[in-house]
């Protein structure tokens, strides 16, 4: 029986966080001195606000629960991420949360960890305990905002992610399926990127190749930021840019008018829910299969300051 934990972003306010060091691939430990064991985090990268906030929230939740905390960051390198998982397995941590760069590629490493009774929460086929967000709904929110911003006809482009991440794929699926009811909206180009610099370059090339473009969608933070920055660089105020994620730069560009709207997750709620699931597994309280699903909220010029406060625990600046 699958247990779904839905957490509504807009209903909660997030308290201020204690700042954490943003480690490189050597990672870091924040041992609380507890005797319960270690809960580890293997993230995918740390070059965006979501990832940094997720790691901060995860560490806070682990320490408050009396467990030791360790962390490794592969900086977007898949082979390094697999090595990170293997390293924590060799250390004998109690549990591990993994944000995979490729859900299929990590399967052998995760299977080895599970064979050693290490509790796992991740995405994809490697685990019975899944942490994700309502990516499909988020994509639909972004598509609805796009239509509101540019109208029911026009030409658009999609900037997607290079990595194999089911949650991100669901966002784009939701986005495209929402637009099926608008036959006069045409997707003229689709590209994949990983970094913000790649996204900026790709977006600028798209805008140059399609001077009559009306809108663009970014499926994750770097794509959304890149699309917004490219529009700003080229002075394209009439272009409707929408995307996913609530990074500070995205919210600032909503304020400035370069991004029309974004569908945001709350990394603090996601990390806290992930830690709770891992502890439930350790203590034998979890269902055989479970899924932590966090809802998205649409952010636009009407509520970006409120969402900033919810995610970052401080006033907009």
JSON list of N, CA and C in Angstrom, two decimals, residues 2 62 130 170 278:
[
{"chain": "A", "resi": 2, "resn": "UNK", "atom": "N", "xyz": [0.65, 2.13, -0.90]},
{"chain": "A", "resi": 2, "resn": "UNK", "atom": "CA", "xyz": [1.47, 3.33, -1.03]},
{"chain": "A", "resi": 2, "resn": "UNK", "atom": "C", "xyz": [0.87, 4.46, -0.20]},
{"chain": "A", "resi": 62, "resn": "UNK", "atom": "N", "xyz": [17.71, 16.62, 10.62]},
{"chain": "A", "resi": 62, "resn": "UNK", "atom": "CA", "xyz": [18.48, 15.47, 11.12]},
{"chain": "A", "resi": 62, "resn": "UNK", "atom": "C", "xyz": [18.99, 15.75, 12.53]},
{"chain": "A", "resi": 130, "resn": "UNK", "atom": "N", "xyz": [9.92, 7.04, -2.02]},
{"chain": "A", "resi": 130, "resn": "UNK", "atom": "CA", "xyz": [10.17, 8.07, -3.03]},
{"chain": "A", "resi": 130, "resn": "UNK", "atom": "C", "xyz": [9.92, 9.45, -2.46]},
{"chain": "A", "resi": 170, "resn": "UNK", "atom": "N", "xyz": [8.09, 14.87, -15.55]},
{"chain": "A", "resi": 170, "resn": "UNK", "atom": "CA", "xyz": [6.65, 15.05, -15.30]},
{"chain": "A", "resi": 170, "resn": "UNK", "atom": "C", "xyz": [6.24, 16.51, -15.43]},
{"chain": "A", "resi": 278, "resn": "UNK", "atom": "N", "xyz": [12.80, 8.83, 6.49]},
{"chain": "A", "resi": 278, "resn": "UNK", "atom": "CA", "xyz": [13.96, 7.99, 6.78]},
{"chain": "A", "resi": 278, "resn": "UNK", "atom": "C", "xyz": [13.94, 7.51, 8.23]}
]
